[in-house]
Coordinates of C-alpha atoms in Angstrom, one line a residue:
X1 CA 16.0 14.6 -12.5
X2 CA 12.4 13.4 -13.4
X3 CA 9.1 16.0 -14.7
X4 CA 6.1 13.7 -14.0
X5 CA 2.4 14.3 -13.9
X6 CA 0.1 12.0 -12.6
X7 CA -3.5 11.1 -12.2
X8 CA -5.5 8.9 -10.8
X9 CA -9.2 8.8 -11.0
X10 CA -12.3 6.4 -10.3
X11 CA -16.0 6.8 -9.1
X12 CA -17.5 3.5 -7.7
X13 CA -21.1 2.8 -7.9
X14 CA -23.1 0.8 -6.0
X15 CA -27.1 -0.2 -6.8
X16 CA -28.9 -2.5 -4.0
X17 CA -32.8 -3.9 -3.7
X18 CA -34.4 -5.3 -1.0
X19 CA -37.3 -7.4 -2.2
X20 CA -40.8 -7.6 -0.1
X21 CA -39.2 -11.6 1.0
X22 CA -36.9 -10.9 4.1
X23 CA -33.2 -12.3 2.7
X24 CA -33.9 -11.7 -0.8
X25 CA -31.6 -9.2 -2.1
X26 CA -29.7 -7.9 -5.6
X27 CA -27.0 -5.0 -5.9
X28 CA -24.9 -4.0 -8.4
X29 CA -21.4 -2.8 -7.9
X30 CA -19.3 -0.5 -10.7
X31 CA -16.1 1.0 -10.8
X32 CA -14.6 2.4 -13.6
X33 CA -11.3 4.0 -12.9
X34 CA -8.5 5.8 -15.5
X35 CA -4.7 6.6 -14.4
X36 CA -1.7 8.3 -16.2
X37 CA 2.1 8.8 -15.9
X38 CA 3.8 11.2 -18.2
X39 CA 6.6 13.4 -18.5
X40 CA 10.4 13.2 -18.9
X41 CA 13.8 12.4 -16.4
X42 CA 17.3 13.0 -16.9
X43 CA 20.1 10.7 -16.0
X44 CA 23.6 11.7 -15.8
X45 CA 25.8 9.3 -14.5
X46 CA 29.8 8.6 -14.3
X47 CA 31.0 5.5 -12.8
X48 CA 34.1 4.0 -12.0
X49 CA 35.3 0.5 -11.6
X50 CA 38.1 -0.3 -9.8
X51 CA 38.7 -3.9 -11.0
X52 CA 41.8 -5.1 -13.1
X53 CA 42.2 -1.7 -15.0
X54 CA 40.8 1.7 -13.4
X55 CA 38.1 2.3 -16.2
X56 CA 34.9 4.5 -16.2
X57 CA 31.5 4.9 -17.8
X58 CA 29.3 8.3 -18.6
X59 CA 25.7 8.3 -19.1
X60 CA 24.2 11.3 -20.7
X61 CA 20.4 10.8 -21.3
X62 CA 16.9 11.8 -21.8
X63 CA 13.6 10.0 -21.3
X64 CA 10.1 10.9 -22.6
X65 CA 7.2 8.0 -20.8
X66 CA 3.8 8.1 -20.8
X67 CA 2.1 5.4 -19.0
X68 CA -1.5 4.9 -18.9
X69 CA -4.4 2.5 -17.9
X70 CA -7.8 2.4 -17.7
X71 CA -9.4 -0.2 -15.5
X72 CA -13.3 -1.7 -14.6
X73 CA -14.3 -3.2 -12.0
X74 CA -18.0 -4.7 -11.8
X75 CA -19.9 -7.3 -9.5
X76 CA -23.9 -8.6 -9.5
X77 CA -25.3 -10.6 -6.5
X78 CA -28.2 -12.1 -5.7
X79 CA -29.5 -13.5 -2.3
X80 CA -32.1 -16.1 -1.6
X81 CA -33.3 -17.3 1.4
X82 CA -33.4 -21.3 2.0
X83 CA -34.4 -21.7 5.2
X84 CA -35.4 -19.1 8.4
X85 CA -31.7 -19.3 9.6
X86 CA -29.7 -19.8 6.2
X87 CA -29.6 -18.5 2.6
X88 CA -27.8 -18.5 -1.0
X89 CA -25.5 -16.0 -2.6
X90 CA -24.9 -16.4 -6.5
X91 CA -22.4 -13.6 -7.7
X92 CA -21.1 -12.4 -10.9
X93 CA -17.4 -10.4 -11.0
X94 CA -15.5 -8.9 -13.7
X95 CA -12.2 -7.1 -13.8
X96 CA -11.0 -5.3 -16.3
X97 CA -7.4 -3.9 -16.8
X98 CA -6.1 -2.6 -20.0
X99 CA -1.9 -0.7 -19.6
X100 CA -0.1 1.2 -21.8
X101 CA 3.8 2.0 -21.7
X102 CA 5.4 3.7 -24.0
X103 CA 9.1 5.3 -23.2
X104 CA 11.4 6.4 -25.8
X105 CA 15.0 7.0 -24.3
X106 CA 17.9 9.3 -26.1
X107 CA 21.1 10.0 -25.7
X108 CA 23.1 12.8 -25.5
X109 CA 24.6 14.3 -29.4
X110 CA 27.9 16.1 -28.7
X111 CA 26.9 16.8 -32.6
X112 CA 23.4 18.8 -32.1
X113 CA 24.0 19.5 -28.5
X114 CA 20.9 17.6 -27.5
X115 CA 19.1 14.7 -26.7
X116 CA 18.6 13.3 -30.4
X117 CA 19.8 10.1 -30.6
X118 CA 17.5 7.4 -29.7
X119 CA 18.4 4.3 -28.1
X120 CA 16.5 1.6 -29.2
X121 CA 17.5 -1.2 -26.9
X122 CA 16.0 1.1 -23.5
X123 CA 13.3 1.9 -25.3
X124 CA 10.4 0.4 -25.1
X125 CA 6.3 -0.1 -26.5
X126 CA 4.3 -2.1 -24.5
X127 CA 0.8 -2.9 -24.1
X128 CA -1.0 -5.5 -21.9
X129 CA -4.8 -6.2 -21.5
X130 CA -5.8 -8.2 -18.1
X131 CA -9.5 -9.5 -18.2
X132 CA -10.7 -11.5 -15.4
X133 CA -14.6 -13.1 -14.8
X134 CA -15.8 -14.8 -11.9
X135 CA -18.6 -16.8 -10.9
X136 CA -19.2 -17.9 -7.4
X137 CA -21.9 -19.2 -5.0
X138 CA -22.0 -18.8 -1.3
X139 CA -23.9 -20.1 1.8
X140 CA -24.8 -18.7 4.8
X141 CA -26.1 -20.5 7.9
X142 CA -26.9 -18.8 11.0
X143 CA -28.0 -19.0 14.9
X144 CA -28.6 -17.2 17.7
X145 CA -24.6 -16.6 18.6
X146 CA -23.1 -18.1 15.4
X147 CA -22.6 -17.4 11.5
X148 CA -20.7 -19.8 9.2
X149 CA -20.6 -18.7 5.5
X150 CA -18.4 -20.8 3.2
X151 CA -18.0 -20.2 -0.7
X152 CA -16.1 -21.1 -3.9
X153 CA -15.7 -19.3 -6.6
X154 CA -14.8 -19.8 -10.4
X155 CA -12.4 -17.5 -12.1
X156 CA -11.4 -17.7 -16.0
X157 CA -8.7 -15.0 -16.7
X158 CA -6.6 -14.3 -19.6
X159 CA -3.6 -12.1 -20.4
X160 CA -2.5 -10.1 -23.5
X161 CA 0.6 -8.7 -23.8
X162 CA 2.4 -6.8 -27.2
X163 CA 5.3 -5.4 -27.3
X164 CA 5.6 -2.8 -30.2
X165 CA 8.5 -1.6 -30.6
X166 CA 11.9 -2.6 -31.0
X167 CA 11.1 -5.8 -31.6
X168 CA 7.3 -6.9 -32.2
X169 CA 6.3 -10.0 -30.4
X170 CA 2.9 -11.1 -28.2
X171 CA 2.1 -13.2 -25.2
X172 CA -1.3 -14.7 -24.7
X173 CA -1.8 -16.5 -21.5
X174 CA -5.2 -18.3 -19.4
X175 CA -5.6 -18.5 -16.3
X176 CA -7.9 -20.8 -14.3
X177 CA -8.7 -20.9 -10.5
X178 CA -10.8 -22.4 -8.2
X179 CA -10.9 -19.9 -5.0
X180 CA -12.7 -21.1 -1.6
X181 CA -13.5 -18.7 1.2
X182 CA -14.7 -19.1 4.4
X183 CA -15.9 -16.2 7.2
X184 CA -17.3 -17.6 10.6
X185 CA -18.5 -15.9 13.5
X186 CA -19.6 -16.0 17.3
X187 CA -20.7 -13.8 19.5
X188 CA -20.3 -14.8 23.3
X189 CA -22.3 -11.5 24.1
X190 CA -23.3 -8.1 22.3
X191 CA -19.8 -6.8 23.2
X192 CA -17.7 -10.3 22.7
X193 CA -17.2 -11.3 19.2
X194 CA -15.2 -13.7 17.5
X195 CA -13.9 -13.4 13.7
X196 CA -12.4 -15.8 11.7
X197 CA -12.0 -15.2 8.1
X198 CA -10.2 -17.3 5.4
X199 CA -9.8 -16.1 1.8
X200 CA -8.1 -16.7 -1.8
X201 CA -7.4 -14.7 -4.6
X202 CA -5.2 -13.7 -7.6
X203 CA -3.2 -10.8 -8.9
X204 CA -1.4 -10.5 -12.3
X205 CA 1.6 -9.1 -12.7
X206 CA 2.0 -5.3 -13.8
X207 CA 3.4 -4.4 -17.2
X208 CA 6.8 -3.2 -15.9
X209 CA 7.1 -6.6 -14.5
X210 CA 6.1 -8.0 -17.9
X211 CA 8.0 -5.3 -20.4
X212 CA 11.4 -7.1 -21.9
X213 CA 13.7 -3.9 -20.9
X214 CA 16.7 -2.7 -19.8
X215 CA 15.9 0.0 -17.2
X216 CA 19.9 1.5 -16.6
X217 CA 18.7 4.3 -14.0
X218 CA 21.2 2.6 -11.5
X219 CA 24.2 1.8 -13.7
X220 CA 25.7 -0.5 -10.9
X221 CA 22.2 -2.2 -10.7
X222 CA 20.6 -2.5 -14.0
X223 CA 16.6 -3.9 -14.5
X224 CA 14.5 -5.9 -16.5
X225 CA 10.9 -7.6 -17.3
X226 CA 10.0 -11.2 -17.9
X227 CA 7.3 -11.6 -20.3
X228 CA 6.9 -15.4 -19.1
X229 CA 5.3 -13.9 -15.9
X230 CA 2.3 -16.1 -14.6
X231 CA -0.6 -14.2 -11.8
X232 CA 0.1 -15.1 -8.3
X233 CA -2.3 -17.0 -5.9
X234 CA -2.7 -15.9 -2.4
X235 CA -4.2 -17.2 0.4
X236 CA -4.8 -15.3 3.7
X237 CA -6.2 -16.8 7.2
X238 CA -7.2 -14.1 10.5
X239 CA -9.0 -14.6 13.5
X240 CA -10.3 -11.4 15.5
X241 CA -11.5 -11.3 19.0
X242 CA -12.9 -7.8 20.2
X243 CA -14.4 -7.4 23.4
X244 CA -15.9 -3.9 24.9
X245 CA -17.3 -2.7 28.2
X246 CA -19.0 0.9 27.7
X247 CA -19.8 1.4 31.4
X248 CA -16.4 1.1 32.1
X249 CA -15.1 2.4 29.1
X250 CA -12.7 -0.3 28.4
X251 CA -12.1 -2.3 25.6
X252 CA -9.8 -4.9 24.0
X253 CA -8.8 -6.2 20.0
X254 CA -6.3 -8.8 18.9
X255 CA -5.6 -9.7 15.5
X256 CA -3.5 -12.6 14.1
X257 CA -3.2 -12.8 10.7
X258 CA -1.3 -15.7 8.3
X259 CA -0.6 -15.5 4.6
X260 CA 0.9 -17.6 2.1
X261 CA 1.7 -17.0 -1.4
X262 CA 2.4 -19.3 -4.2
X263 CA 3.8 -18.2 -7.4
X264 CA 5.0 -14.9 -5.6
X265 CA 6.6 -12.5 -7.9
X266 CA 10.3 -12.4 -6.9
X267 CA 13.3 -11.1 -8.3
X268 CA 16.4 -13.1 -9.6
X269 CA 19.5 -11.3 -9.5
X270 CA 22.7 -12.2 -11.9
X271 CA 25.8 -10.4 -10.5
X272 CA 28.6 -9.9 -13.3
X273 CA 31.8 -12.1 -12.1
X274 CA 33.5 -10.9 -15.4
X275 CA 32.0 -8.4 -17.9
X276 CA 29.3 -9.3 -20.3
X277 CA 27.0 -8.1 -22.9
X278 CA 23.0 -8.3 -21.6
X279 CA 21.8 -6.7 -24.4
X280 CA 23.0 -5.1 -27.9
X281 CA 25.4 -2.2 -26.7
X282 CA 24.9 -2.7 -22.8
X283 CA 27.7 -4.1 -20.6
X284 CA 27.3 -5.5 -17.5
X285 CA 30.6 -4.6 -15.5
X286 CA 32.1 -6.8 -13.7
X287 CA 30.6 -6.8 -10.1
X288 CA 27.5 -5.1 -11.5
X289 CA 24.1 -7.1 -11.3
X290 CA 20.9 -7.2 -13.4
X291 CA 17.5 -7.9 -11.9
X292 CA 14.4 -10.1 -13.3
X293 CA 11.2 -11.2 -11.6
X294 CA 10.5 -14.8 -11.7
X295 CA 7.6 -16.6 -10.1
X296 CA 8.6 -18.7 -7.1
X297 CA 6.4 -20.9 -4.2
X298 CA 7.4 -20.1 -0.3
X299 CA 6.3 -16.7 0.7
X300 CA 4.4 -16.4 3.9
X301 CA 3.6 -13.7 5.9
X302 CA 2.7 -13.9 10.0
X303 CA 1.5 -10.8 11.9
X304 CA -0.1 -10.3 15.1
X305 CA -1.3 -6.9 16.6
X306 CA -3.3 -6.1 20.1
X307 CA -4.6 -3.3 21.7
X308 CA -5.9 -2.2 25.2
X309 CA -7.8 0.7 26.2
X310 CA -8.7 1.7 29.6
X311 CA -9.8 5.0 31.6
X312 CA -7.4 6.9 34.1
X313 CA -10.6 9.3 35.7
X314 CA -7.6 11.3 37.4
X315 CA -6.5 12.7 34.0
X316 CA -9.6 12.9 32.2
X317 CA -8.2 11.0 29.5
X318 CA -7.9 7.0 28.5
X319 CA -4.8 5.3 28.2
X320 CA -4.1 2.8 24.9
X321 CA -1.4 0.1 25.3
X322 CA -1.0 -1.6 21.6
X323 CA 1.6 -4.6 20.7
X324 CA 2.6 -6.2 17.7
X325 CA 4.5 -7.8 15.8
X326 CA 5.8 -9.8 12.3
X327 CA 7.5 -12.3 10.7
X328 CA 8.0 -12.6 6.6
X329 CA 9.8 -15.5 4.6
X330 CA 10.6 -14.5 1.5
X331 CA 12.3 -16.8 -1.3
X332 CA 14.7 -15.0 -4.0
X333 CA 17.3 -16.3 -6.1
X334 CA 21.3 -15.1 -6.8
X335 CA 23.1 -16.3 -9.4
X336 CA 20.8 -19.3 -9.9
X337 CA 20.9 -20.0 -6.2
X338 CA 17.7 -19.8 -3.6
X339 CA 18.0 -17.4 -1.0
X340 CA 15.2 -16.9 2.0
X341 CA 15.2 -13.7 3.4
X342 CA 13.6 -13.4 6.8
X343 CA 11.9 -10.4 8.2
X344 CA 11.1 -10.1 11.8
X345 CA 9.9 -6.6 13.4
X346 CA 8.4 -6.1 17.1
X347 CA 6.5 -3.0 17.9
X348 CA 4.9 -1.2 21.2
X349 CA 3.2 1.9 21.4
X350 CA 1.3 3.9 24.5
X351 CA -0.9 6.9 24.2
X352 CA -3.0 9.3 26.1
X353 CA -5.6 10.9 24.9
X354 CA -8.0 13.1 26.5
X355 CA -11.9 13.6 27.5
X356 CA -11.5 16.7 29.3
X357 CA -14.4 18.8 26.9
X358 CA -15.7 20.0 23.8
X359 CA -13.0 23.0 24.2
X360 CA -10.1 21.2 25.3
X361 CA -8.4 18.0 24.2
X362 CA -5.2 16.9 24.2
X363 CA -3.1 13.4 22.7
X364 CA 0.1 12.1 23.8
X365 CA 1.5 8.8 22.2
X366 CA 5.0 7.0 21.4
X367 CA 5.6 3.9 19.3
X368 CA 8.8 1.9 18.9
X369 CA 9.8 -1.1 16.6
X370 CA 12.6 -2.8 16.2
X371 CA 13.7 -4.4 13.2
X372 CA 15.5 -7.5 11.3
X373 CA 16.3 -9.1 8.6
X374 CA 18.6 -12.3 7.9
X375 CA 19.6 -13.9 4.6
X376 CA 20.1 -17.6 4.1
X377 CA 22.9 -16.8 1.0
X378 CA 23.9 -13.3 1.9
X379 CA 24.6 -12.8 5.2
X380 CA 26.4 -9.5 4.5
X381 CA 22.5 -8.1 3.7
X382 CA 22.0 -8.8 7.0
X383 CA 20.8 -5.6 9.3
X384 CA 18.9 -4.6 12.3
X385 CA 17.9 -1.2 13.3
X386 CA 14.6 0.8 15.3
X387 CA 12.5 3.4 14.8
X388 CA 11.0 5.5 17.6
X389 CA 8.0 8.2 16.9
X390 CA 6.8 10.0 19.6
X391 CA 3.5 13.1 19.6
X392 CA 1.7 15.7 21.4
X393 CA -1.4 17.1 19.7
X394 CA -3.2 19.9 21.6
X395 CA -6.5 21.3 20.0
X396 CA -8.2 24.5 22.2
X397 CA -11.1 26.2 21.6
X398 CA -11.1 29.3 23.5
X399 CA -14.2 30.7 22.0
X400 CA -16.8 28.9 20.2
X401 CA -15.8 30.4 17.1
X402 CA -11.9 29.8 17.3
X403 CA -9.8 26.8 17.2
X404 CA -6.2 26.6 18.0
X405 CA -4.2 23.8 17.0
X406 CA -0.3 22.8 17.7
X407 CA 1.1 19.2 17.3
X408 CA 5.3 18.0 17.6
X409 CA 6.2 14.8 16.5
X410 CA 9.8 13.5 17.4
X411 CA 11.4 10.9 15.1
X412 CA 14.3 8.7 16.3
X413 CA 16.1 6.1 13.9
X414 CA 18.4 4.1 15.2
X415 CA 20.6 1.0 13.2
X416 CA 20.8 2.9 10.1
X417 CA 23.4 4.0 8.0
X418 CA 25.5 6.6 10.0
X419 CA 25.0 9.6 8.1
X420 CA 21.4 9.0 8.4
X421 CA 20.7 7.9 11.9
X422 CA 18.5 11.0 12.3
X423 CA 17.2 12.3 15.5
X424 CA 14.3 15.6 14.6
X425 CA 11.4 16.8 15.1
X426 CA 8.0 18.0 13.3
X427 CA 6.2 21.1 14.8
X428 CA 2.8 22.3 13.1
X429 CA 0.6 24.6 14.5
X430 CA -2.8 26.1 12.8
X431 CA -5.5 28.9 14.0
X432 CA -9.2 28.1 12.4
X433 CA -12.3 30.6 12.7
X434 CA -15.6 29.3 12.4
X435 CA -18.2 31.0 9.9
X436 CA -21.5 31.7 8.7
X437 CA -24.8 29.8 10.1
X438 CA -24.4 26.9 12.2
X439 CA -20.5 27.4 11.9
X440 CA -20.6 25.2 8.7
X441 CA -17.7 27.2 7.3
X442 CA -14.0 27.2 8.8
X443 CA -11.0 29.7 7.2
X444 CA -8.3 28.0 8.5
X445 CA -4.3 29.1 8.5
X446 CA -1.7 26.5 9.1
X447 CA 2.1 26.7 9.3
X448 CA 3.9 22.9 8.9
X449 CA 7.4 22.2 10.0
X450 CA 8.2 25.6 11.6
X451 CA 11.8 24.0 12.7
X452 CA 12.2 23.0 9.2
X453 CA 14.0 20.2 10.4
X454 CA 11.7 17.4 8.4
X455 CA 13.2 14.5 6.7
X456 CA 12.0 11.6 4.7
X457 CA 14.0 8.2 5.5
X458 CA 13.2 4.8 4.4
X459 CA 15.1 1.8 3.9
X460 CA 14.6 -0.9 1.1
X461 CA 15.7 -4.1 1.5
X462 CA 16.2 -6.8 -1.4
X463 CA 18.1 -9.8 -1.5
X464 CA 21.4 -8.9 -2.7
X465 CA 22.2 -5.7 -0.6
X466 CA 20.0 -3.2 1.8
X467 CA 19.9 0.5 1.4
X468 CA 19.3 3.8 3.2
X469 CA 17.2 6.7 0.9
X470 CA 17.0 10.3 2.3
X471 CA 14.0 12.1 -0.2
X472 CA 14.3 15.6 -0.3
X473 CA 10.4 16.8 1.2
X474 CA 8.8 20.0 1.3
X475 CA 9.7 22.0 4.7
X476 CA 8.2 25.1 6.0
X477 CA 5.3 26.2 4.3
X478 CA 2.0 27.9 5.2
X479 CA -1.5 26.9 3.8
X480 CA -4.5 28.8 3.9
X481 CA -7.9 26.3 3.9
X482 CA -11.4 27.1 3.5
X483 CA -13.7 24.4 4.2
X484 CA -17.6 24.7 4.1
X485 CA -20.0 21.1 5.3
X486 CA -22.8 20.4 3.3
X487 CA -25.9 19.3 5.6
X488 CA -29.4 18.6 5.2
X489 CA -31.5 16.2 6.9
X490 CA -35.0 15.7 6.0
X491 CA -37.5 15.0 8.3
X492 CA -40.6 12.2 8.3
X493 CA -42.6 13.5 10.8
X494 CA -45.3 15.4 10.1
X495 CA -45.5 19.5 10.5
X496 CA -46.3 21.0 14.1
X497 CA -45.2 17.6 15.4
X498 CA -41.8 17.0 17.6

């Protein structure tokens, strides 16, 4: 049982000049940004092993977290032009990122009858700074039907981490990086365009990942940090095509994109084959595993997604034909062993949606995907199962100041576990008035999940085992909105004119 608030907050800025010399440019880009997790969870667990001797285990505990960060985020660029058809870009970024964790867990007193007893070994003070700078140059050349724009950039980062409390102890790492980029682009016509985009970058690992602690929230399936952490370094190649007809209101997009990922953040799982002492006071039963991320090479990512739109004039409506699919390789390691997990899922979708009028529209879709995953070491995590979400929207507006609104969604999922191979559906439905001048205002009433038959179902997949998780979600409910749009458009031209 968990009491958390959160917050998340941020408020970008952006500053840009255009100088009197066509191509000759400066902005300035800010964004500071502050986030907090506090509050306090329960666990109360009893497990029992069935191994040599029927034995069992009782968790009784409290704990109070607060987790906080406060992050900046700032960029200068200038742009000169070199020639009529090309020109420089010198840029300037900085990142910011400063965490703090602290949790302090008790147990339960059978003495006080409370949670008084503090557990040093799962608890935990932690803080990490992240502070990244960059310095880059780009160049852009560019014709008639063609752009090429190729950079490399320069980044310095560096990594505190200090760990307060039980133990006192501090990592400092550096971090240096050349990352090239590339964009080019061709345009066979005004409605034809080619994209292809190449790109490199970094991302340092969070402070959980970092934090030397137990987490016991699953007994069976205990947790930890690894301060020895280093940032990752991605690199990510797509190519775009997008091609239009507006007299014929057809148009066409495919996207293939490629990733791949060296020093990906991975986990390396230790199951028990007897039982053993992880840390001071916490056993590892036998058959029970602990987790740690470690850095390993491999990981890449392949994903490809099309769509089609054309015009049926005997419905009033357009018709949208989308197809897709992906495939993920994904290193891990068990018991000191390498294991690739393989991902593969193919999707398919259709809707209709209409043109009819202002007053009337309507939207009918359904989207399939199917599913799989394979393991090179543990071929019992080995599943396969579809999902099928299908929706009808209808909007009406019978008067100009009324809208009516109804939508039902039907979810299918098929290959989970049995209990939760669910089979439901969503109906919402909402009446809106229009108010005051220029109908800027709307009161709005709307009732969600009237068959209160919704349900939340995900599954997670890692490399020792897969599981099904049903989150309890909020069902029917009714919400009353009042929305007012803020508009006001100056005009140039002088008075009496038109």
């Amino acid at each position: 049982k968990s009491n958390l608030d959160g917050m998340n907050f941020s408020a970008p800025l952006q500053y840009r000049h255009a100088f009197a010399k066509k191509g000759r440019t400066f902005s300035v880009n800010v964004n500071p940004g502050y986030s907090q997790n506090k509050g306090n969870s329960y666990l109360n667990s009893w497990t029992m092993y069935y191994a040599d001797t029927l034995s069992s285990d009782l968790l009784d505990q409290m704990a109070d977290r607060d987790v906080n960060g406060l992050s900046l985020n700032s960029s200068v660029a200038y742009t000169e032009p070199v020639t009529a058809k090309s020109q420089l870009m010198f840029s300037y970024k900085n990142s910011y990122n400063k965490s703090n964790s602290d949790k302090e867990l008790f147990n339960y007193s059978d003495v006080d009858l409370a949670y008084t007893n503090l557990d040093t070994v799962l608890s935990n003070k932690y803080n990490s700074r992240y502070l990244s700078q960059s310095a880059g140059i780009d160049y852009r050349y560019q014709q008639e039907k063609w752009n090429l724009t190729t950079g490399l950039a320069y980044q310095y980062a560096q990594l505190h981490g200090a760990q307060v409390f039980p133990v006192e102890y501090s990592i400092n790492k550096v971090f240096v990086s050349f990352l090239p980029s590339a964009q080019f682009q061709y345009k066979y016509s005004k409605k034809k365009i080619l994209r292809i985009n190449y790109r490199s970058s970094n991302k340092a690992p969070t402070v959980s990942q970092l934090q030397n602690v137990i987490d016991n929230a699953n007994p069976l399936l205990l947790s930890t940090g690894n301060p020895n952490l280093k940032q990752n370094w991605q690199n990510s190649l797509s190519l775009r095509f997008s091609s239009s007809n507006t007299e014929k209101s057809k148009s066409f997009m495919t996207l293939l994109n490629a990733t791949l990922t060296q020093n990906y953040i991975v986990n390396h799982a230790s199951i028990a084959m007897q039982d053993s002492m992880v840390a001071p006071g916490i056993i590892l039963a036998k058959g029970s595993q602990i987790t740690r991320p470690i850095n390993m090479d491999g990981y890449f990512n392949l994903r490809s997604f099309t769509i089609y739109s054309l015009p049926i004039p005997k419905l009033k409506s357009n018709m949208n034909l989308n197809v897709g699919g992906a495939f993920t390789h994904a290193p891990g390691m068990i018991n000191n062993q390498i294991n690739y997990a393989n991902s593969y899922n193919v999707g398919f979708g259709l809707a209709f949606s209409s043109n009819i009028s202002e007053y009337f529209d309507f939207l009918v879709s359904s989207n399939t995907t199917y599913n799989m995953i394979s393991n090179t070491l543990q071929s019992k995590s080995n599943s396969e199962y579809y999902n099928q979400s299908s929706k009808l929207k209808i909007q009406a507006m019978p008067w100009k100041w009324m809208v009516l609104q109804t939508d039902i969604n039907h979810q299918y999922n098929s290959g989970l576990s049995e209990e939760y191979n669910q089979n439901y559906f969503l109906w919402n439905a909402a009446i809106g008035c229009k108010l005051l001048k220029d109908q800027r205002a709307e009161l709005r009433l709307s009732v969600y999940d009237i068959l209160k038959q919704n349900n939340s179902i995900t599954r997670n997949t890692t490399e020792t085992y897969y599981e099904d998780v049903q989150t309890n979600v909020q069902q029917r409910y009714l919400m009353l909105t009042f929305t007012y749009n803020i508009k006001y458009y100056k005009s140039d031209k002088p008075a009496g004119n038109e």
